[in-house]
CSV table of C-alpha atoms in Angstrom, one decimal:
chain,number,residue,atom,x,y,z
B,28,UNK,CA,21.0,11.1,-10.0
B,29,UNK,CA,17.5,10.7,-8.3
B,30,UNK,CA,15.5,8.0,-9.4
B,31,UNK,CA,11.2,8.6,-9.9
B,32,UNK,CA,9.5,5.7,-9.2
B,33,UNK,CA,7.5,6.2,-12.6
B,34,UNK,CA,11.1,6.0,-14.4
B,35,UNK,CA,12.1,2.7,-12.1
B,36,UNK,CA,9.0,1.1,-12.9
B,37,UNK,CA,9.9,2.1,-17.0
B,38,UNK,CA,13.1,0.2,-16.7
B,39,UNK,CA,11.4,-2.6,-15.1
B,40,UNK,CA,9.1,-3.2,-17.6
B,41,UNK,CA,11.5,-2.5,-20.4
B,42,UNK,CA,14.4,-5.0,-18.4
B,43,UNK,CA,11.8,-7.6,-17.4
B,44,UNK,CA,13.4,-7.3,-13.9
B,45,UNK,CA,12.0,-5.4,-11.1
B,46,UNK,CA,14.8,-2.3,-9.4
B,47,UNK,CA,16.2,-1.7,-6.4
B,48,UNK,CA,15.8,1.0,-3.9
B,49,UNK,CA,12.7,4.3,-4.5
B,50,UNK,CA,10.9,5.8,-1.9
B,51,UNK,CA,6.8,5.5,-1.9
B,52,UNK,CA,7.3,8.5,0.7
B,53,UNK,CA,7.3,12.3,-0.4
B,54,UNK,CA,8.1,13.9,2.6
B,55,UNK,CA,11.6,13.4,4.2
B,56,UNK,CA,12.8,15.9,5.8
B,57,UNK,CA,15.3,14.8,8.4
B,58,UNK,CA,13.7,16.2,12.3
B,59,UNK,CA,16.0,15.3,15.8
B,60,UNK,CA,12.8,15.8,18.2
B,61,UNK,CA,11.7,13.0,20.9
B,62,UNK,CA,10.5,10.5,17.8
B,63,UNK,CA,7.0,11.0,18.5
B,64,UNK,CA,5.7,11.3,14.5
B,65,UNK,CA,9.4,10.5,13.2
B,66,UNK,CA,10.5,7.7,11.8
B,67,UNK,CA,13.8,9.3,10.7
B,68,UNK,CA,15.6,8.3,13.7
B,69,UNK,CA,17.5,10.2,16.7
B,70,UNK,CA,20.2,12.8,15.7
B,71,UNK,CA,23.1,13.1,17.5
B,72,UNK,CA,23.9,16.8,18.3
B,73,UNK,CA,27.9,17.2,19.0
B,74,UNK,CA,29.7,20.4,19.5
B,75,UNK,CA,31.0,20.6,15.8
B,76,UNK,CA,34.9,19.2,14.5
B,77,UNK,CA,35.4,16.9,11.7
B,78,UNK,CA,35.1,13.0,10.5
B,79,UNK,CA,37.2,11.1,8.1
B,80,UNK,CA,35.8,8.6,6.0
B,81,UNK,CA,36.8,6.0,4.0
B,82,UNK,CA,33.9,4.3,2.1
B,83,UNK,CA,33.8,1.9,-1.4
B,84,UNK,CA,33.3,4.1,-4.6
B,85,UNK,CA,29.7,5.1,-6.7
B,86,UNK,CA,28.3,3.9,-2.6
B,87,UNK,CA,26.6,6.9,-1.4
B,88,UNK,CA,24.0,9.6,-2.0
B,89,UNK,CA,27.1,12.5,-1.3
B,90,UNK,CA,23.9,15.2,-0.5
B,91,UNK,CA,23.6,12.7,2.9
B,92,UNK,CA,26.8,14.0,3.7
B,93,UNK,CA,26.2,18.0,3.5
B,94,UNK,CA,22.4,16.9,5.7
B,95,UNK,CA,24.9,15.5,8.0
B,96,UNK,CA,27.0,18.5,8.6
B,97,UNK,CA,24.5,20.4,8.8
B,98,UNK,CA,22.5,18.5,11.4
B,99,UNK,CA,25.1,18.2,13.5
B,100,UNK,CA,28.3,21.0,12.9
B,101,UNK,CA,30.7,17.7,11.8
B,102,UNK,CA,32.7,18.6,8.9
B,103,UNK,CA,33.3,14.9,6.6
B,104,UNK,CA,36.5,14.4,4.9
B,105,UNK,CA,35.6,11.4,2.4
B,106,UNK,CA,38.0,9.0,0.3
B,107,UNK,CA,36.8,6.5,-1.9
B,108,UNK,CA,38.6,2.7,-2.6
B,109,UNK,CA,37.7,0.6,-5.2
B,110,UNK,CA,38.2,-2.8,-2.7
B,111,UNK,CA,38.4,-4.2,0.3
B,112,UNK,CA,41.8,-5.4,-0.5
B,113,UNK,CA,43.0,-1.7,-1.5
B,114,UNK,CA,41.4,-0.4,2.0
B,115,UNK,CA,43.2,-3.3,3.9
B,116,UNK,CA,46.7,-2.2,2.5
B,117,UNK,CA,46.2,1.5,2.9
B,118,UNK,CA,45.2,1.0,6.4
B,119,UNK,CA,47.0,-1.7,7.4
B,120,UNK,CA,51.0,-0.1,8.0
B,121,UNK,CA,48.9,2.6,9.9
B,122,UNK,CA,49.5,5.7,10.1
B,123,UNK,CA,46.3,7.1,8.6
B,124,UNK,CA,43.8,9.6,10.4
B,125,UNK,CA,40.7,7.1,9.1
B,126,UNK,CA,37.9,7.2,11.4
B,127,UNK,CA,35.1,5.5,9.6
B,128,UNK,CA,35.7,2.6,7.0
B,129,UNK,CA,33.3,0.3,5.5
B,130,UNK,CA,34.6,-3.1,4.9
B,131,UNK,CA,32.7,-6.1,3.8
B,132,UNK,CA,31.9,-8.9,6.0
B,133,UNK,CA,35.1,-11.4,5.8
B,134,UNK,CA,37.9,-8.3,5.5
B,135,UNK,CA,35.9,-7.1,8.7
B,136,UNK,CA,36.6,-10.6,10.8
B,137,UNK,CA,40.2,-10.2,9.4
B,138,UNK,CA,40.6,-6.7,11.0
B,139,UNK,CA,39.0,-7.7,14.2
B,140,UNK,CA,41.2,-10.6,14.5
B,141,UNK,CA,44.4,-8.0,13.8
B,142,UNK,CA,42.8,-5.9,16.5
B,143,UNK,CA,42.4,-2.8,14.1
B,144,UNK,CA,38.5,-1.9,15.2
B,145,UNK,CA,37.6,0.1,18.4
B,146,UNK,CA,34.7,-1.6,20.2
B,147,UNK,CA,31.4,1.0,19.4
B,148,UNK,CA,29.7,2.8,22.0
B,149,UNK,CA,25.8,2.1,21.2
B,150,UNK,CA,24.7,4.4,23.6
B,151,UNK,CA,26.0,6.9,21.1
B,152,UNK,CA,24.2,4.8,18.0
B,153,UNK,CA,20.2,4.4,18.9
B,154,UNK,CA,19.4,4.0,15.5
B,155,UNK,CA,21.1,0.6,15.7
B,156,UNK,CA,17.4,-0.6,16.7
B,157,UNK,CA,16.3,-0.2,13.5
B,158,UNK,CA,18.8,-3.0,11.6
B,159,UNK,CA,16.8,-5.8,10.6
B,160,UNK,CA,17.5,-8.5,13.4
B,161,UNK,CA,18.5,-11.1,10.7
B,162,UNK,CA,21.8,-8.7,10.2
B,163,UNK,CA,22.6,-8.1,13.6
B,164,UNK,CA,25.6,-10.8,15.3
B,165,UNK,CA,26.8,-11.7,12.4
B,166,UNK,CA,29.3,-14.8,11.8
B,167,UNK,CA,32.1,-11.9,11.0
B,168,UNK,CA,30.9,-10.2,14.3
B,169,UNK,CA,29.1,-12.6,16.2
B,170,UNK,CA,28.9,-10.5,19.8
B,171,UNK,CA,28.2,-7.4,17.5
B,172,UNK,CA,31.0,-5.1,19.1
B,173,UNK,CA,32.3,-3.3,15.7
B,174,UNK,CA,30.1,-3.3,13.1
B,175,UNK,CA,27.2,-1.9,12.1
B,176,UNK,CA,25.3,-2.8,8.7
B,177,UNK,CA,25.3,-0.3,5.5
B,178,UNK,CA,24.3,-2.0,3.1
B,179,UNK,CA,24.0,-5.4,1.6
B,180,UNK,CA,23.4,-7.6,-1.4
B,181,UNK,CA,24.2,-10.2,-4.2
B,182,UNK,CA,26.8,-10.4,-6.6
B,183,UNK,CA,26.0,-12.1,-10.0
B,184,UNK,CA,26.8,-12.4,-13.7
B,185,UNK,CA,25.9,-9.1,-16.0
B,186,UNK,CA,25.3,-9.6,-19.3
B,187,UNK,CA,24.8,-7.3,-22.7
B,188,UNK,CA,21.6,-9.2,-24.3
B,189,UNK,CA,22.3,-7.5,-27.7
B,190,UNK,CA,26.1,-9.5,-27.6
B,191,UNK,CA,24.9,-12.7,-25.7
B,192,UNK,CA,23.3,-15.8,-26.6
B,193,UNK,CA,20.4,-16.8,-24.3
B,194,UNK,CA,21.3,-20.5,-24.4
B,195,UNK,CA,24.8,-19.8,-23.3
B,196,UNK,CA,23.0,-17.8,-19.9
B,197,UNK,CA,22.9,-19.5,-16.2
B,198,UNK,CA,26.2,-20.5,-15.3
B,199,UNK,CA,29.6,-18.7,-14.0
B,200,UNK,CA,30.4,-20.9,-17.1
B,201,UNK,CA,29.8,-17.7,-19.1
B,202,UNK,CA,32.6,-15.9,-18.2
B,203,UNK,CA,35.6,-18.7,-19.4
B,204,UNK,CA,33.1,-19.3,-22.7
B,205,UNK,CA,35.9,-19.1,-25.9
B,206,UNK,CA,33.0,-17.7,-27.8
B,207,UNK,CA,33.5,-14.1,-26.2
B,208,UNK,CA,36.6,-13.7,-26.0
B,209,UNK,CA,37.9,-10.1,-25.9
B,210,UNK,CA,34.4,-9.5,-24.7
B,211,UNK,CA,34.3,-10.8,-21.2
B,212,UNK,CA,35.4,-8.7,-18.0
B,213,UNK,CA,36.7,-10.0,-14.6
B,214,UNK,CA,36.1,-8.6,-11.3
B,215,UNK,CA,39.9,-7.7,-9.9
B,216,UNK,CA,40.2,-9.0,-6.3
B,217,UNK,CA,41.3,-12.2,-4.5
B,218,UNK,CA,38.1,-12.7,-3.0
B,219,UNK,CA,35.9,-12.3,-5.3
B,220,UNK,CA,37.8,-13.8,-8.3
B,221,UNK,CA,39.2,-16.7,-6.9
B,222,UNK,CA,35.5,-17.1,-4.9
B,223,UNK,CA,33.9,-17.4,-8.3
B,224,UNK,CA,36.7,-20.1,-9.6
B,225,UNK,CA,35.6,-21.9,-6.5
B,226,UNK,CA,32.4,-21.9,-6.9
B,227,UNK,CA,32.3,-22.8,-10.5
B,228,UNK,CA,34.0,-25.6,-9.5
B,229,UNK,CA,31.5,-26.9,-6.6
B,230,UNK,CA,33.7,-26.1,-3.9
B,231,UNK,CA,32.6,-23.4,-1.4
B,232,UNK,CA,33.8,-20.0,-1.0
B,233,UNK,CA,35.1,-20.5,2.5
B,234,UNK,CA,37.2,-23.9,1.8
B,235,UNK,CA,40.6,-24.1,3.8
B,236,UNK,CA,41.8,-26.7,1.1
B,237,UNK,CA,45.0,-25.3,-0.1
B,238,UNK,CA,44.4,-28.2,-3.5
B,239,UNK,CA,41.3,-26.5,-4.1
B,240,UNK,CA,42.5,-22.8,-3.9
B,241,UNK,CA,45.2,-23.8,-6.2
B,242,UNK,CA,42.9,-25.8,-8.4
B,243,UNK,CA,40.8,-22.6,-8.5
B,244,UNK,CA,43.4,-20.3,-9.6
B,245,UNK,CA,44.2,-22.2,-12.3
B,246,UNK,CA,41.2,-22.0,-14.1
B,247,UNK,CA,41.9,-18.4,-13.7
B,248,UNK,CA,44.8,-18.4,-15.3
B,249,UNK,CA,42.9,-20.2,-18.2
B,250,UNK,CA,40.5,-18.0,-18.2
B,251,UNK,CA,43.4,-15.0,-18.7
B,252,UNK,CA,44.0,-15.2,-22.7
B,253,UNK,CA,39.8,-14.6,-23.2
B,254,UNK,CA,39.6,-11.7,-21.1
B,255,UNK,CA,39.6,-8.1,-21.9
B,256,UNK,CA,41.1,-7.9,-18.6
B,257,UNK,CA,40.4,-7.2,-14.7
B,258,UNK,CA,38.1,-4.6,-13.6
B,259,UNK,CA,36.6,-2.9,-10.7
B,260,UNK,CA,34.4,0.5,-10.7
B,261,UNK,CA,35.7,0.3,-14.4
B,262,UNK,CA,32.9,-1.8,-15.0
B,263,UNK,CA,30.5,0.5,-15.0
B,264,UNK,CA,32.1,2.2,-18.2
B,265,UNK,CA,32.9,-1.1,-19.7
B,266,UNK,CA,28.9,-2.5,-19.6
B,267,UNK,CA,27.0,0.9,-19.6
B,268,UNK,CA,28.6,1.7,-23.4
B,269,UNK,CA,28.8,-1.8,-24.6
B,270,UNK,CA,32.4,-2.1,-24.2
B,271,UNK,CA,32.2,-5.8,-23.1
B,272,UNK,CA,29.5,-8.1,-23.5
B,273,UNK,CA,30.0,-10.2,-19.6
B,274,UNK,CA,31.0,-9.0,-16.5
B,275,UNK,CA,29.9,-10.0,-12.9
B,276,UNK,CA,29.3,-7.5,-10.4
B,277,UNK,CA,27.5,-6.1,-7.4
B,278,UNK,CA,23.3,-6.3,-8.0
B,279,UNK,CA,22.7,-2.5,-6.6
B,280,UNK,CA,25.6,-1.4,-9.1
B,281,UNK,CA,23.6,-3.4,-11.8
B,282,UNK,CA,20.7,-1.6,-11.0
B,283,UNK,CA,22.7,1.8,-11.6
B,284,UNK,CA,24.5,0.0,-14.9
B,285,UNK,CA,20.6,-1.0,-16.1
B,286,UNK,CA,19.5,2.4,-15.9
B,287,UNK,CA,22.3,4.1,-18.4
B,288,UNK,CA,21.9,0.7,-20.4
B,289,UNK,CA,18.4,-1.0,-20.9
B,290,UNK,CA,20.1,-4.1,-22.7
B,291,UNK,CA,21.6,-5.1,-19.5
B,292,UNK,CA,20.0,-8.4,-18.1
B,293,UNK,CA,21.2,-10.2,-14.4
B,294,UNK,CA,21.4,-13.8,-13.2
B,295,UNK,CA,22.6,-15.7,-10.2
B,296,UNK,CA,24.3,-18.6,-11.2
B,297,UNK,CA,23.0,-22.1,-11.3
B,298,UNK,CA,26.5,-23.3,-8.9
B,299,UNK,CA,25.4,-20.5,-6.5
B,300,UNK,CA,26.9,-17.0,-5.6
B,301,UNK,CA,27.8,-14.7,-2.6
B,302,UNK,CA,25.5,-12.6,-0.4
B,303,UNK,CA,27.5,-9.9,1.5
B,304,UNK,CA,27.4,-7.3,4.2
B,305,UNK,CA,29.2,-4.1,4.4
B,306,UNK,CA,29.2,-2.5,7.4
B,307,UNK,CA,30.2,1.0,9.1
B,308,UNK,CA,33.3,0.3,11.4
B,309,UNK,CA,36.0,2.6,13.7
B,310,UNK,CA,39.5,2.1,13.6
B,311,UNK,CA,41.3,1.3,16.7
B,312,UNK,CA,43.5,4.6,15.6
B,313,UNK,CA,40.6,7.0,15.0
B,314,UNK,CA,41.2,10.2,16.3
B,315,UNK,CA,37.2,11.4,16.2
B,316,UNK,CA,35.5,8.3,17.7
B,317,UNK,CA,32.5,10.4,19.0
B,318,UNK,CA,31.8,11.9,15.6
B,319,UNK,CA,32.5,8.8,13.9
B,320,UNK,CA,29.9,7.0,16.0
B,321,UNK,CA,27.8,10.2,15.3
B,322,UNK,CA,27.8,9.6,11.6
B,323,UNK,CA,27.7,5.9,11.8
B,324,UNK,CA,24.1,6.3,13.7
B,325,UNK,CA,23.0,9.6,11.5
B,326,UNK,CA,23.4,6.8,8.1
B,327,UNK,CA,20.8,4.5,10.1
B,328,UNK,CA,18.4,7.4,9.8
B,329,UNK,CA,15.3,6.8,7.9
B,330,UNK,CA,16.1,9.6,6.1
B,331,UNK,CA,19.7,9.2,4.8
B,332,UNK,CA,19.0,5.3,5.0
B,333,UNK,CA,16.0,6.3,2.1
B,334,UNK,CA,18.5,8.9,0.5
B,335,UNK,CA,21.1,5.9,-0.1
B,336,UNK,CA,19.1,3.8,-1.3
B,337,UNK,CA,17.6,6.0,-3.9
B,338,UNK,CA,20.9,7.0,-5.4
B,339,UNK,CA,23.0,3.5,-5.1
B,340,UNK,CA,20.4,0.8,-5.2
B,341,UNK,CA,21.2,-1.7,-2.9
B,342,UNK,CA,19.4,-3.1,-0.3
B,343,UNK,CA,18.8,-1.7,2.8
B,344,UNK,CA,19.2,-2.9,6.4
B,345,UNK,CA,17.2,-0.3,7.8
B,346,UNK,CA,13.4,-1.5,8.6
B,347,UNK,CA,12.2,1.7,8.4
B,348,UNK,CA,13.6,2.4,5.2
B,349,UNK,CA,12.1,-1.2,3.9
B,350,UNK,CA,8.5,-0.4,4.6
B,351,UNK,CA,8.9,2.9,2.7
B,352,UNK,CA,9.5,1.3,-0.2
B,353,UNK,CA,7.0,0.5,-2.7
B,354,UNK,CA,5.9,-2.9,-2.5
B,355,UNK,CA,7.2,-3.9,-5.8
B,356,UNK,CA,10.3,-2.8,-5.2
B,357,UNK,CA,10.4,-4.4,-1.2
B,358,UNK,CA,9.2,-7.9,-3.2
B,359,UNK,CA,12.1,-7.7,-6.1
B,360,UNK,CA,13.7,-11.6,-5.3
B,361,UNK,CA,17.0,-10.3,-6.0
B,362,UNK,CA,17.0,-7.1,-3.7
B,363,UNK,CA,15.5,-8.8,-1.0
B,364,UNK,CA,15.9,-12.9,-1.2
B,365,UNK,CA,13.5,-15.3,-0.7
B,366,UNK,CA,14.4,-18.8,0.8
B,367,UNK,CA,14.7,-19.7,-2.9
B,368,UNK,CA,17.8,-17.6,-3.7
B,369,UNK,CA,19.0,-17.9,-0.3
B,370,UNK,CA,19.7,-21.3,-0.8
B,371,UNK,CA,21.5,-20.4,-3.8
B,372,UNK,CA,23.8,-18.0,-1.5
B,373,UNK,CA,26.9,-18.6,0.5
B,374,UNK,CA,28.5,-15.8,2.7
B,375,UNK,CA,31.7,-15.3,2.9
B,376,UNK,CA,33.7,-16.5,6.5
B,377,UNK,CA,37.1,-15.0,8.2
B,378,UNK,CA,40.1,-17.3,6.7
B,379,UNK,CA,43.0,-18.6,9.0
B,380,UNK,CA,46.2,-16.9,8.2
B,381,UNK,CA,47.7,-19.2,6.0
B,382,UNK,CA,45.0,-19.5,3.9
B,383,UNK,CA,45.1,-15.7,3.5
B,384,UNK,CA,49.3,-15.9,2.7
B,385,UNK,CA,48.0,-18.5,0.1
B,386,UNK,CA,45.4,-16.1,-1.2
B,387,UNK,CA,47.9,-13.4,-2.0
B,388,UNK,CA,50.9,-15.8,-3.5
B,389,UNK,CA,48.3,-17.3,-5.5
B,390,UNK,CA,47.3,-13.8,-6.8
B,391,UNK,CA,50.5,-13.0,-7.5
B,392,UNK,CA,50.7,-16.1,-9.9
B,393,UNK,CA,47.6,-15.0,-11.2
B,394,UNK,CA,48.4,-12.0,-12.6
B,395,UNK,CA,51.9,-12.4,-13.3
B,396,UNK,CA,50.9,-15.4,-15.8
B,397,UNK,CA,51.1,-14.8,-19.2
């Protein structure tokens, strides 16, 4: 589902919220020549075979992956999850052929520290020059050995304006507010979930105090009796038709969600909210390393980087890709952060393991409560 910039800028105007990702750009076409007049990055030509992937769901423009078999003979076997937690415990007790996975930034500082990622070869990855240097040695990679950038973003509050008050808007607050009960949706993962408790709470996403993890999930299990219940790529269903009035979610997925549903509206809460990374990285047990490097460098293409971006709407760590946009999209405050929202933003940080045992009793005692 392409996206016209005349239609983006309709839903802009109609949401009172500039979109995400649309090429000003009308020609594309993907070339592998020296880069003299290309700005769509180095190809890597390989002698055919296959790559298996293993990438979050409703996050890619799926034509990128026949342009990528066809530029360079790699067949793609692709599986979707629905969380970084779900990817963890498939891959995890091994065993799986996985090549490429694309974790966000604090499950990737777990999996280094369990030595599950092969260091990358960037010899085989030029188009690494073209991440936006703010992205690159990242606190969840700091010598940047395993990871490279896909995309990246904010998560926030998403609202039906037709089933909310206005007054009631600007605070996590929203989603334990009584006067939506059966109306409210929650996102369904540790991390996320229990961040947002957290937060709400003034505490930071990151904290190591068991008292205030536990003070956090408690809320959450107040929370339980006003929710129509936990959801991930469900959400998209739930908010597109009106099925729930609250939800909080993934700003690029918004942008998707806004487009089906022009009574959506957005907002970052006033106690702050996350800013995250996924990046492309190899397992330690991939069988096709070279073609998994060859894909990982074929998405930082200017031309798969701009085909993403198009179809999934979240913001791009490409530079290339960045300039292509129109400028009104490049200057939306929510795709791209000023130092405003930044301030507003917290990522998330690798956890010692006990804090990680705690996360997964203490969702256990979240979801068992009644």
């Amino acid at each position: 589902m392409k996206k016209t910039l005349a239609l983006m800028l309709s839903l802009a105007m109609a949401a009172s919220l500039l979109s995400g990702c649309v090429s000003s750009r009308e020609d594309t076409t993907l070339t592998s020549g020296d880069g003299t007049g290309d700005t769509s990055g180095e190809v890597q030509q390989t002698s055919g075979g296959e790559v298996n992937v293993y990438n979050w769901g409703e996050y890619i423009d799926e034509s990128v992956l026949e342009d990528f078999e066809e530029a360079t003979g790699i067949h793609v076997n692709y599986q979707m999850y629905d969380s970084n937690e779900t990817m963890y415990g498939k891959i995890a007790p091994g065993g799986t052929d996985y090549d490429v996975v694309i974790p966000s930034d604090y499950m990737i500082a777990r999996m280094i520290e369990e030595d599950m990622l092969e260091p990358l070869n960037f010899d085989n990855i030029p188009n690494f020059a073209d991440i936006d240097p703010e992205l690159k040695n990242p606190e969840y990679d700091p010598e940047n050995l395993y990871s490279v950038p896909y995309m990246w973003g904010l998560m926030g509050v998403i609202y039906n304006k037709t089933m909310v008050d206005e007054a009631d808007l600007g605070s996590w607050d929203l989603l334990w507010n009584e006067k939506y009960a059966d109306d409210i949706v929650m996102i369904d993962n540790s991390r996320d979930a229990i961040g947002i408790a957290l937060k709400r709470l003034g505490y930071s996403y990151n904290t190591t105090d068991t008292a205030q993890i536990t003070e956090a999930v408690d809320t959450l299990i107040a929370q339980k009796p006003i929710l129509q219940g936990y959801v991930m790529d469900e959400v998209f269903g739930k908010m597109e038709g009106a099925n729930a009035a609250i939800g909080t979610y993934y700003y690029g997925d918004y942008l998707t969600m806004l487009e089906n549903n022009p009574d959506l509206g957005f907002y970052i809460p006033e106690e702050g909210t996350n800013i995250y990374v996924d990046a492309m990285c190899i397992l330690k047990s991939a069988p096709n390393k070279e073609n998994a490097e060859a894909f990982i460098n074929y998405m930082c293409s200017t031309e798969a980087g701009l085909k993403n971006c198009e179809e999934i709407w979240y913001s791009t760590p490409l530079m290339s890709v960045r300039e292509e946009l129109d400028p009104e999209v490049s200057s939306d405050p929510l795709a791209y952060p000023d130092e405003t929202i930044m301030a507003q933003c917290e990522s998330y940080a690798g956890l010692p393991q006990n804090i990680l045992d705690l996360y997964d009793s203490e969702w256990t005692r979240l979801k068992s409560a009644n």
